Short mmCIF file of C-alpha atoms in Angstrom, two decimals:
data_model
loop_
_atom_site.label_atom_id
_atom_site.label_comp_id
_atom_site.label_asym_id
_atom_site.label_seq_id
_atom_site.Cartn_x
_atom_site.Cartn_y
_atom_site.Cartn_z
CA MET P 1 -18.57 13.93 4.06
CA THR P 2 -22.28 13.48 1.84
CA ALA P 3 -24.36 14.37 5.25
CA THR P 4 -21.37 18.18 5.37
CA PHE P 5 -22.60 19.23 1.68
CA GLN P 6 -25.91 18.30 1.94
CA ASP P 7 -25.99 20.66 5.15
CA TRP P 8 -24.67 23.14 2.71
CA GLY P 9 -27.42 22.41 0.57
CA LEU P 10 -26.89 20.42 -1.90
CA THR P 11 -29.53 17.72 -2.76
CA TYR P 12 -28.67 13.65 -1.55
CA GLU P 13 -27.42 12.80 -5.97
CA TRP P 14 -25.19 15.77 -5.67
CA SER P 15 -23.96 15.46 -1.77
CA TRP P 16 -23.09 11.54 -2.83
CA PHE P 17 -21.57 12.25 -6.12
CA LEU P 18 -19.57 15.81 -5.41
CA ALA P 19 -18.23 12.98 -1.83
CA THR P 20 -17.35 10.39 -3.98
CA ILE P 21 -14.82 12.93 -5.78
CA ALA P 22 -13.63 14.41 -3.47
CA GLY P 23 -13.18 10.55 -1.15
CA ILE P 24 -11.30 8.90 -4.99
CA LEU P 25 -9.02 12.23 -5.47
CA LEU P 26 -8.65 11.72 -1.33
CA ILE P 27 -7.13 8.24 -2.42
CA ALA P 28 -5.45 8.38 -6.34
CA LEU P 29 -4.15 12.02 -5.26
CA PRO P 30 -1.89 10.78 -2.08
CA LEU P 31 -1.27 7.72 -4.14
CA MET P 32 0.65 9.55 -7.31
CA LEU P 33 3.16 11.78 -4.76
CA ALA P 34 3.90 7.98 -2.73
CA VAL P 35 4.13 6.51 -5.87
CA ALA P 36 7.13 8.74 -6.72
CA MET P 37 8.37 9.12 -3.37
CA ILE P 38 8.71 5.94 -3.54
CA ILE P 39 11.04 5.31 -6.11
CA TYR P 40 13.23 7.94 -3.98
CA ALA P 41 13.33 5.60 -1.48
CA GLU P 42 13.95 2.38 -3.99
CA ARG P 43 16.76 4.39 -5.00
CA LYS P 44 18.27 4.47 -1.75
CA ILE P 45 17.92 0.85 -0.71
CA TRP P 46 19.63 -0.32 -3.79
CA ALA P 47 21.53 2.50 -2.67
CA ALA P 48 22.42 1.24 0.32
CA ILE P 49 22.63 -1.64 -0.42
CA ALA P 50 25.25 -1.69 -2.77
CA LEU P 51 26.93 0.86 -1.38
CA ARG P 52 26.83 4.45 -3.39
CA ARG P 53 25.07 7.34 -3.07
CA GLY P 54 21.63 6.83 -4.75
CA PRO P 55 20.17 9.94 -5.94
CA ASN P 56 21.55 12.85 -4.13
CA VAL P 57 21.67 16.41 -6.23
CA VAL P 58 18.47 17.49 -7.36
CA GLY P 59 15.67 19.23 -4.55
CA PRO P 60 17.59 18.59 -1.37
CA PHE P 61 18.31 14.45 -0.91
CA GLY P 62 17.85 14.32 -4.50
CA LEU P 63 14.15 14.75 -2.70
CA LEU P 64 13.19 15.84 -5.86
CA GLN P 65 14.75 12.74 -8.73
CA SER P 66 11.76 11.29 -9.76
CA PHE P 67 9.66 15.19 -9.86
CA ALA P 68 12.61 15.59 -12.45
CA ASP P 69 12.62 11.61 -14.30
CA GLY P 70 8.62 12.42 -14.52
CA LEU P 71 9.13 16.25 -15.78
CA LYS P 72 11.77 14.42 -18.84
CA VAL P 73 9.08 12.37 -20.12
CA PHE P 74 6.47 14.05 -19.46
CA LEU P 75 8.00 16.43 -22.48
CA LYS P 76 9.68 13.56 -24.59
CA GLU P 77 8.03 12.27 -27.87
CA THR P 78 5.28 9.46 -28.52
CA ILE P 79 6.94 7.47 -30.50
CA VAL P 80 4.07 5.38 -32.65
CA PRO P 81 5.72 2.05 -34.21
CA THR P 82 4.63 2.09 -37.70
CA SER P 83 4.36 -1.62 -37.61
CA ALA P 84 1.76 -1.50 -34.51
CA ASN P 85 -2.18 -1.48 -33.91
CA LYS P 86 -1.79 2.23 -32.80
CA GLY P 87 -5.18 2.13 -31.53
CA LEU P 88 -4.68 -0.90 -29.03
CA PHE P 89 -0.60 0.50 -28.61
CA LEU P 90 -2.17 3.60 -26.20
CA ILE P 91 -5.10 2.23 -24.13
CA ALA P 92 -2.48 -0.96 -23.39
CA PRO P 93 -0.55 1.80 -20.62
CA ILE P 94 -3.95 3.63 -19.97
CA ILE P 95 -5.91 -0.19 -18.86
CA SER P 96 -2.76 -1.33 -16.27
CA PHE P 97 -2.55 2.21 -14.70
CA THR P 98 -6.71 1.98 -14.69
CA VAL P 99 -6.19 -0.94 -13.27
CA ALA P 100 -3.94 -0.23 -10.73
CA LEU P 101 -5.74 2.36 -8.82
CA ILE P 102 -9.94 1.20 -9.01
CA VAL P 103 -8.10 -1.74 -6.74
CA TRP P 104 -7.68 1.19 -4.37
CA ALA P 105 -10.95 1.43 -3.92
CA VAL P 106 -12.07 -1.14 -1.49
CA VAL P 107 -8.86 -0.61 0.87
CA PRO P 108 -9.95 0.47 4.27
CA PHE P 109 -7.28 2.86 5.92
CA ASP P 110 -9.44 3.53 9.07
CA VAL P 111 -12.34 2.21 11.11
CA GLY P 112 -14.54 3.29 8.25
CA VAL P 113 -12.03 5.51 5.98
CA VAL P 114 -13.02 3.70 2.54
CA LEU P 115 -14.50 5.13 -0.55
CA ALA P 116 -16.42 1.22 -0.35
CA ASP P 117 -16.58 -0.29 1.43
CA ILE P 118 -18.58 -3.57 0.39
CA ASN P 119 -18.89 -7.30 2.33
CA VAL P 120 -16.47 -8.72 -0.77
CA GLY P 121 -14.20 -6.25 -1.30
CA LEU P 122 -11.27 -8.94 -1.69
CA LEU P 123 -12.92 -10.55 -4.02
CA TYR P 124 -13.11 -7.41 -5.67
CA ILE P 125 -9.14 -7.13 -5.23
CA LEU P 126 -8.60 -10.50 -7.12
CA ALA P 127 -10.98 -9.81 -9.65
CA ALA P 128 -9.93 -6.36 -10.93
CA SER P 129 -6.27 -7.43 -9.67
CA SER P 130 -6.52 -9.42 -12.41
CA LEU P 131 -7.67 -7.22 -15.16
CA GLY P 132 -3.72 -5.40 -14.98
CA VAL P 133 -2.63 -8.76 -17.18
CA TYR P 134 -4.76 -7.07 -20.02
CA GLY P 135 -2.72 -3.85 -20.44
CA VAL P 136 0.24 -6.31 -20.48
CA ILE P 137 -1.05 -8.33 -23.08
CA ILE P 138 -2.09 -6.23 -25.36
CA ALA P 139 1.24 -3.96 -24.80
CA GLY P 140 3.49 -6.42 -26.50
CA TRP P 141 0.84 -7.55 -29.51
CA SER P 142 0.08 -4.28 -30.47
CA SER P 143 3.86 -3.54 -30.19
CA ASN P 144 4.56 -6.10 -33.81
CA SER P 145 7.12 -7.53 -32.31
CA LYS P 146 8.74 -10.14 -31.87
CA TYR P 147 10.50 -9.44 -27.92
CA PRO P 148 6.89 -7.76 -26.87
CA PHE P 149 5.52 -10.48 -27.63
CA TYR P 150 7.20 -13.31 -26.05
CA SER P 151 7.08 -10.98 -22.39
CA ALA P 152 3.09 -10.52 -22.16
CA LEU P 153 2.95 -14.48 -23.05
CA ARG P 154 5.89 -14.93 -20.18
CA ALA P 155 3.96 -12.17 -17.69
CA ALA P 156 -0.52 -13.99 -18.68
CA ALA P 157 1.58 -17.42 -17.76
CA GLN P 158 2.94 -16.26 -14.23
CA MET P 159 -0.60 -13.34 -13.61
CA VAL P 160 -1.78 -16.86 -14.21
CA SER P 161 0.46 -19.49 -12.40
CA TYR P 162 1.01 -17.49 -8.84
CA GLU P 163 -2.68 -16.06 -8.64
CA VAL P 164 -4.75 -20.04 -8.15
CA SER P 165 -1.83 -20.03 -5.38
CA ILE P 166 -3.12 -17.10 -3.71
CA GLY P 167 -6.60 -17.49 -4.15
CA PHE P 168 -5.84 -20.13 -2.53
CA VAL P 169 -4.11 -18.25 -0.06
CA LEU P 170 -6.60 -15.64 0.81
CA ILE P 171 -9.19 -19.02 0.96
CA CYS P 172 -7.06 -19.63 4.26
CA VAL P 173 -7.68 -16.01 6.05
CA VAL P 174 -11.44 -15.68 4.97
CA LEU P 175 -12.11 -19.66 7.23
CA TYR P 176 -9.69 -17.81 9.26
CA ALA P 177 -12.08 -14.16 9.67
CA GLY P 178 -15.18 -15.49 7.79
CA THR P 179 -15.67 -12.21 6.20
CA PHE P 180 -14.09 -11.10 2.47
CA ASN P 181 -15.58 -7.43 3.51
CA LEU P 182 -11.63 -5.97 4.07
CA THR P 183 -12.35 -4.52 7.41
CA GLY P 184 -14.28 -6.91 8.72
CA ILE P 185 -10.84 -9.49 8.50
CA VAL P 186 -8.97 -6.31 10.45
CA ILE P 187 -11.09 -5.79 12.87
CA ALA P 188 -11.01 -10.71 12.66
CA GLN P 189 -7.70 -10.02 13.40
CA THR P 190 -7.70 -7.57 16.89
CA GLY P 191 -6.41 -10.61 19.61
CA ASN P 192 -6.25 -13.03 17.89
CA SER P 193 -2.79 -14.78 18.24
CA GLY P 194 -0.51 -14.54 21.38
CA PHE P 195 -2.84 -15.42 24.26
CA GLY P 196 -4.48 -12.15 23.10
CA LEU P 197 -1.81 -9.92 22.36
CA LEU P 198 -0.85 -10.71 19.47
CA ASN P 199 -2.65 -8.53 16.62
CA GLY P 200 -2.57 -10.37 12.69
CA PHE P 201 -3.10 -13.94 11.39
CA GLY P 202 0.31 -13.60 10.66
CA PHE P 203 1.01 -14.32 14.53
CA GLU P 204 -0.74 -17.95 13.86
CA PRO P 205 1.47 -21.12 13.54
CA LEU P 206 -1.28 -22.10 10.25
CA LEU P 207 -1.43 -19.27 8.78
CA PHE P 208 2.63 -18.27 8.89
CA PRO P 209 3.92 -19.72 6.71
CA MET P 210 0.33 -18.80 4.25
CA SER P 211 1.73 -14.66 4.54
CA VAL P 212 5.53 -16.70 3.76
CA VAL P 213 3.20 -17.13 0.24
CA PHE P 214 1.46 -14.73 0.10
CA LEU P 215 4.37 -12.04 0.21
CA ILE P 216 6.66 -14.13 -1.89
CA SER P 217 3.43 -14.39 -4.75
CA SER P 218 2.53 -10.54 -4.08
CA MET P 219 6.44 -9.65 -5.82
CA ALA P 220 5.61 -12.80 -8.82
CA GLU P 221 2.50 -10.48 -9.33
CA THR P 222 4.33 -7.90 -9.55
CA PHE P 223 6.42 -9.14 -11.58
CA ARG P 224 8.99 -8.02 -9.04
CA THR P 225 12.93 -9.34 -8.71
CA PRO P 226 13.27 -11.94 -9.04
CA PHE P 227 10.27 -12.14 -11.21
CA ASP P 228 11.12 -10.56 -13.17
CA LEU P 229 11.31 -12.12 -16.20
CA THR P 230 8.72 -10.21 -18.57
CA GLU P 231 11.67 -7.55 -18.23
CA ALA P 232 14.30 -10.03 -18.96
CA GLU P 233 17.39 -8.20 -20.23
CA SER P 234 18.81 -10.51 -21.44
CA GLU P 235 16.51 -11.23 -23.56
CA LEU P 236 13.93 -9.43 -24.48
CA VAL P 237 15.40 -6.31 -23.93
CA ALA P 238 12.85 -3.93 -21.73
CA GLY P 239 10.42 -7.29 -22.29
CA PHE P 240 6.76 -5.61 -22.96
CA GLN P 241 7.47 -2.03 -22.54
CA THR P 242 10.14 -2.30 -25.35
CA GLU P 243 8.70 0.28 -28.45
CA TYR P 244 7.50 2.90 -25.23
CA SER P 245 8.23 5.90 -24.53
CA SER P 246 6.92 9.04 -23.14
CA MET P 247 3.55 8.81 -21.11
CA SER P 248 3.45 5.89 -22.31
CA PHE P 249 5.79 4.60 -20.45
CA ALA P 250 4.88 6.91 -17.24
CA LEU P 251 1.87 4.68 -17.03
CA PHE P 252 3.20 1.50 -17.09
CA TRP P 253 5.71 2.14 -14.50
CA LEU P 254 3.45 4.22 -11.95
CA GLY P 255 1.33 1.42 -12.66
CA GLU P 256 3.91 -1.03 -11.33
CA TYR P 257 4.11 0.95 -8.82
CA GLY P 258 1.04 2.26 -7.32
CA ASN P 259 0.36 -2.00 -7.57
CA VAL P 260 3.49 -2.86 -5.50
CA ILE P 261 2.48 -0.67 -3.38
CA LEU P 262 -1.60 -2.27 -3.03
CA MET P 263 0.07 -6.02 -1.65
CA CYS P 264 2.36 -3.78 0.38
CA ALA P 265 -0.87 -2.68 1.90
CA LEU P 266 -2.81 -6.04 1.67
CA ASN P 267 0.02 -7.71 3.40
CA ALA P 268 0.12 -6.31 5.44
CA ILE P 269 -4.61 -6.01 6.23
CA LEU P 270 -4.91 -9.69 6.05
CA PHE P 271 -1.34 -10.98 7.43
CA TRP P 272 -0.33 -8.82 10.35
CA GLY P 273 -3.01 -6.19 11.58
CA GLY P 274 -3.83 -3.38 8.87
CA PHE P 275 -4.86 -0.84 10.74
CA LEU P 276 -4.94 -2.28 13.84
CA PRO P 277 -1.67 -1.46 16.65
CA PRO P 278 0.82 -5.49 17.16
CA ILE P 279 0.12 -6.03 20.15
CA ASP P 280 -3.77 -5.14 21.36
CA TRP P 281 -2.83 -2.84 24.09
CA ALA P 282 -5.23 0.30 25.10
CA PRO P 283 -2.78 2.65 24.45
CA LEU P 284 -0.87 2.27 21.55
CA TYR P 285 -5.04 2.35 20.29
CA ALA P 286 -4.44 6.00 21.26
CA ILE P 287 -2.22 6.73 18.19
CA PRO P 288 -4.32 6.15 14.48
CA GLY P 289 -4.72 3.11 12.24
CA ILE P 290 -3.20 5.01 8.94
CA ILE P 291 -0.27 5.05 10.88
CA TRP P 292 0.27 2.33 11.80
CA LEU P 293 -1.00 0.59 8.05
CA LEU P 294 1.97 2.30 6.71
CA LEU P 295 4.54 2.00 8.95
CA LYS P 296 3.91 -1.81 8.01
CA MET P 297 3.25 -0.89 4.39
CA LEU P 298 6.89 1.24 4.65
CA LEU P 299 8.06 -2.32 6.38
CA PHE P 300 7.01 -4.30 3.46
CA PHE P 301 8.81 -2.00 1.21
CA PHE P 302 11.87 -2.17 2.46
CA ILE P 303 11.38 -5.71 2.20
CA PHE P 304 10.53 -5.97 -1.35
CA GLY P 305 13.41 -3.37 -2.13
CA TRP P 306 15.79 -5.92 -0.33
CA VAL P 307 14.86 -9.16 -2.16
CA ARG P 308 15.30 -6.77 -5.32
CA ALA P 309 18.34 -5.62 -4.21
CA THR P 310 19.77 -9.02 -3.21
CA VAL P 311 18.18 -11.91 -4.54
CA PRO P 312 19.33 -13.00 -8.32
CA ARG P 313 16.76 -13.27 -11.05
CA TYR P 314 15.48 -16.77 -11.64
CA ARG P 315 15.27 -18.79 -14.33
CA TYR P 316 12.14 -18.62 -16.45
CA ASP P 317 11.74 -22.88 -14.98
CA GLN P 318 12.74 -22.13 -11.77
CA LEU P 319 9.73 -19.58 -11.64
CA MET P 320 6.90 -22.91 -13.34
CA ARG P 321 8.35 -25.28 -10.72
CA LEU P 322 7.48 -22.33 -7.47
CA GLY P 323 4.20 -22.38 -8.30
CA TRP P 324 3.40 -24.83 -9.55
CA LYS P 325 4.98 -27.86 -7.86
CA ILE P 326 5.22 -26.28 -4.38
CA PHE P 327 3.08 -23.32 -3.70
CA LEU P 328 0.18 -24.55 -4.88
CA PRO P 329 -0.30 -27.99 -3.51
CA LEU P 330 1.28 -26.14 -0.30
CA SER P 331 -1.72 -23.62 -0.42
CA LEU P 332 -3.45 -26.43 -0.61
CA VAL P 333 -2.60 -28.23 2.25
CA PHE P 334 -3.47 -25.80 4.22
CA VAL P 335 -7.16 -24.97 2.82
CA VAL P 336 -7.42 -28.34 4.96
CA LEU P 337 -6.06 -28.08 7.37
CA ILE P 338 -6.87 -24.63 8.96
CA SER P 339 -10.79 -25.80 7.63
CA GLY P 340 -10.45 -29.13 9.44
CA TRP P 341 -8.85 -26.92 12.91
CA LEU P 342 -11.67 -24.67 12.48
CA MET P 343 -14.63 -27.82 12.65
CA LEU P 344 -12.37 -28.96 15.19
CA THR P 345 -12.63 -25.64 17.49
CA ARG P 346 -14.16 -23.74 16.64
CA TYR P 347 -17.36 -24.63 15.57
CA GLY P 348 -16.95 -28.08 17.86
CA GLY P 349 -16.86 -30.93 14.97
CA ALA P 350 -19.83 -30.18 13.13
CA ALA P 351 -20.81 -31.24 10.40
#
């Protein structure tokens, strides 16, 4: 795209700047549209599981329901509690929303179709997504209310607990792929399993358990049911969002679903071939890689919605026990197993 702007007579600096802005808009605008549509899709999934109709009034088949809800919160008044820290109270949802967007800079939709194809893309995602907890903590503290504050403390403990196991799962993927670059990780999955017929680390016996751990941890990381202890209505009302209204509340909502879509993409990219077809068969490569990635993301989003509609919420002690006493030891064991297996097979047992 930079070369195109240069062909129009612009300098390299301006061409690079405009190409970067265009790339950001090409990711951010469809992402916002996708958030609106997946909220509608998730409500339809819940309705189908509960034998209800779901949204079906606003627009054909209820497709415009999310946009009507967005217009409603846009027209509402933003209320700031008198005892709240006004500056931090207003900046907290902006932090959550911004962090949810910046992570997409390194997500590859196909070979070369990525805003920043950096060598440490996986580390960037781990670092940037960890910043999301600051928006939650600031929102809880600045609200000057005990319910949001308790929720913020829960969120901090929950994110730290599950990011530890996620980190060890990512080490397993990096050991297999030999790179932190997300495009390189996807390419390394070509014909990797099933006698060279299947694309995806998830088909490997040693990595399949880690794909399950990552899927469950990604639900906990995004505070999804059954791990939504930060928004437990029975004891915390609406959690850290209790005092928020209007667009400040909507920014939290957009950030949450942006993170959900990101986790669906990461599950597909890290374990199930990303933009590669599931079978390493030449005719399947005629379908654009972005189509394969979107289909896999939709499958994982359906799993997210299915779990939310059917699995009851954990108690807080169960949540912590799962993270520290099950996932952490399990991921550590598999780091040792996978590194030992690769030393014996790929590197011939060399020290």
